[in-house]
XYZ file of N, CA and C in Angstrom:
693
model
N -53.470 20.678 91.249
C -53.890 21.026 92.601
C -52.685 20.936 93.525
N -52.851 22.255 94.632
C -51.590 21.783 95.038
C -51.900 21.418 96.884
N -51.354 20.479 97.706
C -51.961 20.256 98.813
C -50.467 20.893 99.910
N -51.012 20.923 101.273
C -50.372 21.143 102.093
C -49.446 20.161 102.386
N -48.237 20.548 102.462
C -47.351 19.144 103.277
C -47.750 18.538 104.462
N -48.038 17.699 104.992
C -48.057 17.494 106.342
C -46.819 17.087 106.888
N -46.074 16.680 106.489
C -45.050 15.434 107.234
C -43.921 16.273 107.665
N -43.876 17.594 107.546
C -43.038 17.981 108.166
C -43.622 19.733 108.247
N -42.915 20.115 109.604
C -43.232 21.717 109.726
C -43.308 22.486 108.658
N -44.345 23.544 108.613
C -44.050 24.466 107.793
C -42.750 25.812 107.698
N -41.934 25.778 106.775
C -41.165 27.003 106.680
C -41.602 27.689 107.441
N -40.537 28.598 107.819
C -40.651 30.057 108.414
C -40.984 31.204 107.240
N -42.729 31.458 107.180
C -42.894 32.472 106.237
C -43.213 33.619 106.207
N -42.854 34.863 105.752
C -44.042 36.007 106.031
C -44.959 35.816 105.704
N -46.068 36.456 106.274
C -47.791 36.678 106.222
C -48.133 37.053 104.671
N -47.229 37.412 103.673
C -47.576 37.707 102.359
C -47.416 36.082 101.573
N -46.320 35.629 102.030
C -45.870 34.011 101.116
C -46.652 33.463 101.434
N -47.246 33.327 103.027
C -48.344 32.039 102.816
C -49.712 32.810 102.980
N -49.792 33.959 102.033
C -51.479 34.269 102.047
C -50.802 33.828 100.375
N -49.556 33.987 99.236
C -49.696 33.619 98.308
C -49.828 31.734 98.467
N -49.281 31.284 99.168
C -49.352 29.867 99.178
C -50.987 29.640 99.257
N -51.373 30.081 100.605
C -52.756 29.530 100.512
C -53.951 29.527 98.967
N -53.581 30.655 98.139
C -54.289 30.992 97.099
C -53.600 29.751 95.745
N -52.770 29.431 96.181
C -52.273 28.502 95.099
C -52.661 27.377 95.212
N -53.444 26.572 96.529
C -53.862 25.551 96.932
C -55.477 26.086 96.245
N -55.606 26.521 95.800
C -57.471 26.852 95.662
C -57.244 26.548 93.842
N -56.227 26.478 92.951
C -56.109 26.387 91.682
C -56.463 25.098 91.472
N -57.241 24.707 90.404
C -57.502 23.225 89.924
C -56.877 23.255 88.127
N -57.186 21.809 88.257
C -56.517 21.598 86.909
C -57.123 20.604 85.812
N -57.822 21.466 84.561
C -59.064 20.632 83.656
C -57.621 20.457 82.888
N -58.068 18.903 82.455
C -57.555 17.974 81.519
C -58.679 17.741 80.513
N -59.636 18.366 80.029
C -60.976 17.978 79.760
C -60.836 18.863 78.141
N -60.334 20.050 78.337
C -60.349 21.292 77.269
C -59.490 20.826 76.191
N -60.417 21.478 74.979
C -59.648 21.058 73.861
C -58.008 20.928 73.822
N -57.107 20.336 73.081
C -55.627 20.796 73.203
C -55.625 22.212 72.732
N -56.340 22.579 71.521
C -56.497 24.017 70.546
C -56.125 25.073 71.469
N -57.328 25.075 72.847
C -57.768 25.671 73.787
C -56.605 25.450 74.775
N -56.207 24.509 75.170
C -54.905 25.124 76.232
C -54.099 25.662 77.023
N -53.747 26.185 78.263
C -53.100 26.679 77.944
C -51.422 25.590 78.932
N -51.017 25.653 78.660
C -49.594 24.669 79.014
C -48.586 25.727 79.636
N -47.694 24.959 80.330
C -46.371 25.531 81.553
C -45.550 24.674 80.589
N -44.636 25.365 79.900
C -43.068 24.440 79.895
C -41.840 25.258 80.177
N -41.353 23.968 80.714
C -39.965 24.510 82.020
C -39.123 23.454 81.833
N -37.939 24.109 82.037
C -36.708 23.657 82.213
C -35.761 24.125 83.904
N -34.991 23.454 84.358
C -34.633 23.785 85.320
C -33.100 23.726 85.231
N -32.173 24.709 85.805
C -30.763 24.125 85.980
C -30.313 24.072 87.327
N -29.732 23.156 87.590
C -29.231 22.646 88.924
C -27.621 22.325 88.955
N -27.492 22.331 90.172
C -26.330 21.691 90.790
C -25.158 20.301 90.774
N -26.323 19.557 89.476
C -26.131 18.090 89.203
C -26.820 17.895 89.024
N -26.885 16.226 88.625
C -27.607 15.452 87.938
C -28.189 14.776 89.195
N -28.059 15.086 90.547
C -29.185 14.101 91.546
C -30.397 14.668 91.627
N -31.487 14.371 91.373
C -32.535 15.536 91.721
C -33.252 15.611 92.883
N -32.157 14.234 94.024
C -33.074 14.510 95.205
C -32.227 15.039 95.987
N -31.217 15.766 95.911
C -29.697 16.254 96.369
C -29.144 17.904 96.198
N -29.284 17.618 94.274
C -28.567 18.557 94.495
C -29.591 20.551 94.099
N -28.886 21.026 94.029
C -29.268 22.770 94.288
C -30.156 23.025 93.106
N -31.156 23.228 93.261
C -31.814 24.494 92.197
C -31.852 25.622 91.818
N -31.136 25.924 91.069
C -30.627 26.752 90.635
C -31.198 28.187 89.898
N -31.761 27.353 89.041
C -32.477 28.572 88.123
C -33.816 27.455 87.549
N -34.649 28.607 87.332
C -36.042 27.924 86.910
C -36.210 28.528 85.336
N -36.752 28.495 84.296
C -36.993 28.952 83.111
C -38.363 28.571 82.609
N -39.759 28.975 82.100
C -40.164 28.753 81.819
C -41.378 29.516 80.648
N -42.097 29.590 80.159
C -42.650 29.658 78.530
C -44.252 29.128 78.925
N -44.785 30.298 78.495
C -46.305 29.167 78.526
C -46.515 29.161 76.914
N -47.891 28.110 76.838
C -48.130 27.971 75.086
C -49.943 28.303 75.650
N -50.769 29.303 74.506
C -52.082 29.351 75.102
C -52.208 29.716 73.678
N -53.895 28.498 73.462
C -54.682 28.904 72.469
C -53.399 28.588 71.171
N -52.594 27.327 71.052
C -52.055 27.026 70.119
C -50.648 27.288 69.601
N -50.444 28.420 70.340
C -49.161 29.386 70.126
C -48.283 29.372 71.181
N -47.203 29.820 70.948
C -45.855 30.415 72.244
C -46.587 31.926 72.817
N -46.766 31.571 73.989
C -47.198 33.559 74.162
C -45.698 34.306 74.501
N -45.737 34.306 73.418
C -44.029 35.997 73.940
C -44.175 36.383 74.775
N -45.402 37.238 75.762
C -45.510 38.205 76.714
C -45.446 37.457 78.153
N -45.744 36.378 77.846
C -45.713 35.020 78.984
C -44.655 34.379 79.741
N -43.537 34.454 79.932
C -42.041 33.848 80.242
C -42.004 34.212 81.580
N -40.804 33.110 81.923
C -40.034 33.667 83.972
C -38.868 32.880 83.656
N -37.842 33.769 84.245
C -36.639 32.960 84.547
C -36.270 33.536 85.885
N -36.157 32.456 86.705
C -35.680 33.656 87.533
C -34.426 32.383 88.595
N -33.204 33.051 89.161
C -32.300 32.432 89.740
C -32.280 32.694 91.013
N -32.302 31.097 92.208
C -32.305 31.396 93.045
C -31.348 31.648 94.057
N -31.273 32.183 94.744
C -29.994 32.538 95.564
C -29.214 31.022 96.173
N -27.971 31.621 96.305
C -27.195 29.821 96.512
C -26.139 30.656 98.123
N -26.526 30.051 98.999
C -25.523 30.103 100.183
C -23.957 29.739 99.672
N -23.835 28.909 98.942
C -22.491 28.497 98.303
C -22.730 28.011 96.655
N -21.832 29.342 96.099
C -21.692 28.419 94.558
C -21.308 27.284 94.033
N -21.840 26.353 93.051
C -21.315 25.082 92.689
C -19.840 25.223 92.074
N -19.409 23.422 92.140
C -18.564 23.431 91.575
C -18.087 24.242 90.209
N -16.600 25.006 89.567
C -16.075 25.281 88.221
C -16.604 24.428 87.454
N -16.807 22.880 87.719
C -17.113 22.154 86.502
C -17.945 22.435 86.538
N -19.445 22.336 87.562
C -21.075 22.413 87.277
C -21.115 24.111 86.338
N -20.737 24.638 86.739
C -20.642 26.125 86.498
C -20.618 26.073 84.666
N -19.770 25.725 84.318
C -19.061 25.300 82.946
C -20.588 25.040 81.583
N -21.261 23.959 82.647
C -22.499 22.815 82.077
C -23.256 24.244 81.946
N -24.082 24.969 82.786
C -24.911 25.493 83.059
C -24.805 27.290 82.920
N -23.429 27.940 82.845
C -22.930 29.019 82.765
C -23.736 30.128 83.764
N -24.112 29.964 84.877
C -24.079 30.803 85.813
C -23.467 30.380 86.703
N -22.858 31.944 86.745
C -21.567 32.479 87.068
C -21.734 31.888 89.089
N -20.385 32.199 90.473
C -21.049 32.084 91.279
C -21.455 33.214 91.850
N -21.325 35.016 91.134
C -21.697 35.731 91.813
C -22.822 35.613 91.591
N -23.365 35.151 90.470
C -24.721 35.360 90.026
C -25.610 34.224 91.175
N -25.348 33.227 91.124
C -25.857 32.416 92.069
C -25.933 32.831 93.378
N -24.651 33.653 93.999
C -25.070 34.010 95.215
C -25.960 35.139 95.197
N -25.873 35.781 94.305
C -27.044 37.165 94.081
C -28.583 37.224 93.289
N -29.043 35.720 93.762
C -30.047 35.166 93.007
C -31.663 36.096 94.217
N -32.788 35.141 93.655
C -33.762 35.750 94.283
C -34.013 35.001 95.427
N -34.403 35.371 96.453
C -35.084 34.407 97.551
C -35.681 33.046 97.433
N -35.071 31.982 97.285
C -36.056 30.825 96.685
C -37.227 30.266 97.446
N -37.549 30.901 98.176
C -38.936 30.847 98.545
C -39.583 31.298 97.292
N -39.426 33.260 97.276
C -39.667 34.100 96.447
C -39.654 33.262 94.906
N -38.681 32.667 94.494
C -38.498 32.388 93.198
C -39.568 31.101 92.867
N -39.972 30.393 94.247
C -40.604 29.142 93.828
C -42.269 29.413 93.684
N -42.381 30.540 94.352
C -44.036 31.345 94.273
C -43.918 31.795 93.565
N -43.080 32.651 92.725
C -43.358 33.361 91.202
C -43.610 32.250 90.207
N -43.141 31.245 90.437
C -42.784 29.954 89.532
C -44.479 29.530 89.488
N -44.944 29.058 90.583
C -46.027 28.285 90.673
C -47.083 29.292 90.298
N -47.162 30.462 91.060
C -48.274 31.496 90.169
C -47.882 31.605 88.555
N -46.859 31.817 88.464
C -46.807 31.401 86.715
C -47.198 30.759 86.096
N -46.986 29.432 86.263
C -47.971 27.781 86.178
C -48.863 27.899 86.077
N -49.817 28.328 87.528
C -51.224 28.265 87.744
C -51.543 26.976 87.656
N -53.108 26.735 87.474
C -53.378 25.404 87.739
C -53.680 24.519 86.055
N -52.232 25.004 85.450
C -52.224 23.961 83.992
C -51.269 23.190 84.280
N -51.573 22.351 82.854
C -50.401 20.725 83.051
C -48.857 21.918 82.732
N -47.898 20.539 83.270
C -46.545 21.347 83.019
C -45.978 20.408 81.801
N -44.833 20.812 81.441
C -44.703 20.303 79.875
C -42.960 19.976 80.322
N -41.848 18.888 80.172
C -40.808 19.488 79.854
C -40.406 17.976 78.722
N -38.882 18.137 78.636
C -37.880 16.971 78.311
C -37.304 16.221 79.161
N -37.719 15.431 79.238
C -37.164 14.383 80.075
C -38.109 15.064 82.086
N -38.897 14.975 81.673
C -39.807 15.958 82.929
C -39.513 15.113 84.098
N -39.332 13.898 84.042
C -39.135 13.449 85.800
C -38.129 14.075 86.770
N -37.431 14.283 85.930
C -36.346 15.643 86.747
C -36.674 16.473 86.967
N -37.047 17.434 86.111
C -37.566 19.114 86.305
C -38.874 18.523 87.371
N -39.789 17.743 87.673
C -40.737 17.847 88.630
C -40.474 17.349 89.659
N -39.024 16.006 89.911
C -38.562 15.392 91.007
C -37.694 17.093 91.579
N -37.169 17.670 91.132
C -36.400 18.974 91.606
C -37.545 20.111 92.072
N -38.255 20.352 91.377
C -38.935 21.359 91.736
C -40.078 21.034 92.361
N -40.756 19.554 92.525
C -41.575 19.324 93.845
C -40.725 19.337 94.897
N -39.308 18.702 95.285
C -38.669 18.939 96.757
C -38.020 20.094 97.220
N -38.072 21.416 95.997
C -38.327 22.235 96.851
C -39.244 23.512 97.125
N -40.404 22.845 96.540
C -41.801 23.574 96.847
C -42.014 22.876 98.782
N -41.072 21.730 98.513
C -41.691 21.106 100.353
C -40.781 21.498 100.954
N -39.436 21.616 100.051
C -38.785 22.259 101.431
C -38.669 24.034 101.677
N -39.120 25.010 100.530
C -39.258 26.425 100.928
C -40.932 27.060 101.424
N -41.553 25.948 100.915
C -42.713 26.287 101.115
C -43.525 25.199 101.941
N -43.395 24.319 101.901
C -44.314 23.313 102.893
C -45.086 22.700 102.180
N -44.923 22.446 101.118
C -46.082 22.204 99.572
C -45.497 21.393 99.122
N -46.971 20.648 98.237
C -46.789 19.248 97.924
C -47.299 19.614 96.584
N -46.563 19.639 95.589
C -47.528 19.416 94.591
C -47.920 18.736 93.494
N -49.242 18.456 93.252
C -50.242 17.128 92.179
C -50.717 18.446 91.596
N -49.561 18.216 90.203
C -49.608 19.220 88.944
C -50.184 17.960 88.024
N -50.295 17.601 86.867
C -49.989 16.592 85.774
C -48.737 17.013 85.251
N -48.333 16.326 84.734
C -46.911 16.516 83.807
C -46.840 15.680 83.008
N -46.337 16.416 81.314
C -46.342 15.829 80.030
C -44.698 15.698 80.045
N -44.376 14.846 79.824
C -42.737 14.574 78.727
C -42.815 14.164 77.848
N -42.059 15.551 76.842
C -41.850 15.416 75.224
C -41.623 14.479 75.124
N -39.970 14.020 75.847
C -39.269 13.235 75.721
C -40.027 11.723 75.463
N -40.778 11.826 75.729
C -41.616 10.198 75.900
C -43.050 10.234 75.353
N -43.470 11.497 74.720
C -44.749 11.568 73.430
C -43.695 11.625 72.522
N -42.681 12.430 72.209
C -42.465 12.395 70.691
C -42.230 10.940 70.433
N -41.397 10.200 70.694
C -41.394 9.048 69.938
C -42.693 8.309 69.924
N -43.631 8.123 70.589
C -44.725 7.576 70.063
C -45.936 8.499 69.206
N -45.884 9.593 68.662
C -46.499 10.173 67.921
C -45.257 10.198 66.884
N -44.282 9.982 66.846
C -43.294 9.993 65.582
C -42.755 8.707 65.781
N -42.874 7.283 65.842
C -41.961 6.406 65.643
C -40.852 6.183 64.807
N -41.023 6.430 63.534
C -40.364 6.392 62.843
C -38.786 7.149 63.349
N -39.093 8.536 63.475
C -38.094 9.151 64.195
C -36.958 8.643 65.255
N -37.591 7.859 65.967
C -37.330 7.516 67.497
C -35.981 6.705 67.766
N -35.686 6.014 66.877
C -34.410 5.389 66.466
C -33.512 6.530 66.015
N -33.001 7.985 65.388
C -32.207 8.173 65.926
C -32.696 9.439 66.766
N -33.763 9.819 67.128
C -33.763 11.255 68.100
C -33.812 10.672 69.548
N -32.478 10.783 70.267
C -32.813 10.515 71.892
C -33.024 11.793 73.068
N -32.206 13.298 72.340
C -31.913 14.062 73.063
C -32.780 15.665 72.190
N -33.136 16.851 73.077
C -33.628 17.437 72.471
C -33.312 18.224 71.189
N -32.016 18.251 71.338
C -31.426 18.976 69.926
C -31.751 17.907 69.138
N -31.879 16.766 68.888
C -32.104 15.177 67.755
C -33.368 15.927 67.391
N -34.117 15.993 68.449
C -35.697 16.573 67.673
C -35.950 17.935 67.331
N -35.242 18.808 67.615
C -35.486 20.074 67.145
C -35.069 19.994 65.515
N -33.633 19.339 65.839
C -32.978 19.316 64.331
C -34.057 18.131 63.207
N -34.832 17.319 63.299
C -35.319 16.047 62.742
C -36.772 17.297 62.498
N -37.472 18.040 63.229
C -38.397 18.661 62.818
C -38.359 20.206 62.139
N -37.010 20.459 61.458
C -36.437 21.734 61.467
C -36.237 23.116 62.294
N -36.645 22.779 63.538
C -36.720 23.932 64.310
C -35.777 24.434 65.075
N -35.765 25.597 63.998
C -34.666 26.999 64.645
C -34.388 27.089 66.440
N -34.078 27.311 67.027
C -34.192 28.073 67.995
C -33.171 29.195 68.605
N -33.368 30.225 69.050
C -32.523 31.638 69.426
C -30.955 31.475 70.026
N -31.341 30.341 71.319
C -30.433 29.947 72.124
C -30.491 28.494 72.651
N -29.267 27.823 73.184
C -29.683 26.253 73.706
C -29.396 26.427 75.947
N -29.605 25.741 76.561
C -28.671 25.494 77.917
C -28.727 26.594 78.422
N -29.441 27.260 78.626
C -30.177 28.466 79.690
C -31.715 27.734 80.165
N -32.275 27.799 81.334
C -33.441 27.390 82.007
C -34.475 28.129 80.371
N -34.251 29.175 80.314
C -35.670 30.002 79.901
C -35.378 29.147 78.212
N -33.940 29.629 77.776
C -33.742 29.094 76.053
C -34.425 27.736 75.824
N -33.918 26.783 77.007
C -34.421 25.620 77.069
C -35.525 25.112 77.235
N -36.813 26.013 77.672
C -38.043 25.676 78.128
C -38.707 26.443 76.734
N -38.116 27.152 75.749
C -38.712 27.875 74.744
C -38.501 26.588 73.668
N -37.245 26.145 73.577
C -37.535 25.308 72.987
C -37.653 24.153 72.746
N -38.255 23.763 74.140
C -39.107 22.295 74.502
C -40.387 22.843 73.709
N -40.732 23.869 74.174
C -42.452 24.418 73.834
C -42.202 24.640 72.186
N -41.377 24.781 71.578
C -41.374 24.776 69.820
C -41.888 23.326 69.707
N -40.953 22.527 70.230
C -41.104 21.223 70.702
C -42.712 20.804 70.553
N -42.891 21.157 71.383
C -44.245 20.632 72.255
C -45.427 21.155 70.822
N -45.443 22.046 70.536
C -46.439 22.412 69.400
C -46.465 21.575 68.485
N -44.907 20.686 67.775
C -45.306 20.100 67.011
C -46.040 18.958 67.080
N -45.880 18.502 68.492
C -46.423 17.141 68.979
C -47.663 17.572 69.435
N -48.443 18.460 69.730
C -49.848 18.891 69.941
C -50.383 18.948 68.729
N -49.893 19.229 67.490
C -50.382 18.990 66.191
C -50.546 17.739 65.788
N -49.530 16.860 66.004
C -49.358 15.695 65.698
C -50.683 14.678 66.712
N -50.561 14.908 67.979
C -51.917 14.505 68.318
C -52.969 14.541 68.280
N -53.706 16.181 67.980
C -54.660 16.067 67.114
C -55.130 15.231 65.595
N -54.067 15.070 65.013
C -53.957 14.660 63.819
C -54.325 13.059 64.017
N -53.700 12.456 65.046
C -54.174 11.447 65.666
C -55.515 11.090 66.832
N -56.565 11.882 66.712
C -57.451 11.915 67.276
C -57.544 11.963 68.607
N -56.181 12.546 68.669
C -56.258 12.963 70.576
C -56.061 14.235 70.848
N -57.927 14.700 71.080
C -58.275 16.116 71.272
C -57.796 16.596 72.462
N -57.688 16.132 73.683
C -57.844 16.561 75.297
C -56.520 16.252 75.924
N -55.924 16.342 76.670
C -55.021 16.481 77.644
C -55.355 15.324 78.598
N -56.117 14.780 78.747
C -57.030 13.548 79.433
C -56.685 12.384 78.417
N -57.070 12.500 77.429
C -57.158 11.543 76.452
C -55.497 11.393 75.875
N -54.340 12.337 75.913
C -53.072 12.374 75.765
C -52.116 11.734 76.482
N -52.865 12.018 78.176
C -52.150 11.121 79.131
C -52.571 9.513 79.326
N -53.784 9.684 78.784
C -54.100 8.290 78.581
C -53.441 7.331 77.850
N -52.818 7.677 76.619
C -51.987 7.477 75.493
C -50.653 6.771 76.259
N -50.049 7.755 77.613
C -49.216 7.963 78.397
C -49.164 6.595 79.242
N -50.110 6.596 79.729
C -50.687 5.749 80.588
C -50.706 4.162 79.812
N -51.117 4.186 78.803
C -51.152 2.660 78.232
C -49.942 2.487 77.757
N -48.981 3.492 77.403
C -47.594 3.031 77.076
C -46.772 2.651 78.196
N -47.280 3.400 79.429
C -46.667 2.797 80.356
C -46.760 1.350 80.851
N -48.247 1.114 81.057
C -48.654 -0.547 81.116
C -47.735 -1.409 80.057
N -47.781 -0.904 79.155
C -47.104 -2.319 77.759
C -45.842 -2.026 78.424
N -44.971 -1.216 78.809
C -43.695 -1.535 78.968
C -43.544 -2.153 80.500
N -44.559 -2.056 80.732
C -44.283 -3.189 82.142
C -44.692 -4.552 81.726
N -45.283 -4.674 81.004
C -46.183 -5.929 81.015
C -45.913 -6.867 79.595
């Protein structure tokens, strides 16, 4: 669900962005449906750095999974325009270029294609407190939006549906390579969100297998691992 910001003015928008904003606030989000049934957002983001309350968003990438599978026909990448390109070194990490950055899409534009893409399912990434600390601050700052998505991290189901593993997989190539999975490309938003979601299938198998049918009942899993490591 996504709510209005209050705490600060709304952007300056055309009459088309916030008749799409308003329609994106009306999406809800069942945690209730089989995993089988599904359908999942996974995204990757590249930025400006490693601050995610700082620095630039860059490019968004993302992959849905519906009804068990990767849908091919399903994908967005899209780059948002940058008033000033990042540093040669950031450039290096992430390989867009700075014409490309300055010749990106409107990131208003890019953050409403993003969220209608989504719709109102859970989002999926690696290491997700980033990709959602980045891309909630600037849904508030291009759009005026707050948003209460759910969000799964691989990064923090795979090792407890694979323990064994977990000692040496810390990073996503550890688990692609530990579960044999190929993938096309690595370190592009879109390559990277394709193959979190290779990712993500095997651990949706693996939870079923472990009697956790629902997306409710997964974060719950989530939820009590979080308690034991506080407590």
């Amino acid at each position: 669900m996504i709510w209005p910001f209050a705490k600060r003015a709304l952007p300056a928008l055309d009459a088309a962005s916030r008749a799409r904003c308003a329609a994106l606030v009306r999406q809800k989000v069942d945690l209730k449906r089989p995993l089988a049934d599904m359908r999942w957002c996974v995204v990757d983001t590249e930025t400006g750095g490693l601050d995610a309350q700082r620095d630039a968003l860059l490019a968004i990438g993302s992959v849905a999974i519906e009804h068990g599978r990767i849908a091919l026909d399903a994908s967005l990448e899209v780059g948002l325009m940058q008033t000033q390109s990042t540093a040669a070194a950031n450039i290096l990490i992430h390989g867009i270029s700075g014409s490309e950055q300055r010749a990106g899409q409107a990131p208003h534009e890019a953050l409403l294609d993003w969220l209608e893409f989504a719709q109102g399912v859970p989002r999926v990434a690696f290491h997700a407190a980033f990709d959602q600390t980045v891309l909630q601050r600037a849904a508030r700052e291009q759009l005026g939006l707050s948003i209460d998505a759910p969000w799964f991290d691989a990064a923090v189901v795979a090792p407890l549906l694979f323990p064994d593993a977990a000692s040496h997989c810390r990073h996503l190539d550890d688990w692609l390579a530990h579960f044999g999975i190929a993938v096309y490309a690595r370190h592009g938003a879109l390559a990277d969100a394709y193959a979190t979601a290779e990712l993500w299938l095997v651990l949706l198998q693996a939870a079923q297998r472990n009697k956790l049918n629902t997306a409710q009942q997964l974060r719950g899993l989530l939820r009590a691992r979080r308690w034991l490591s506080v407590h």
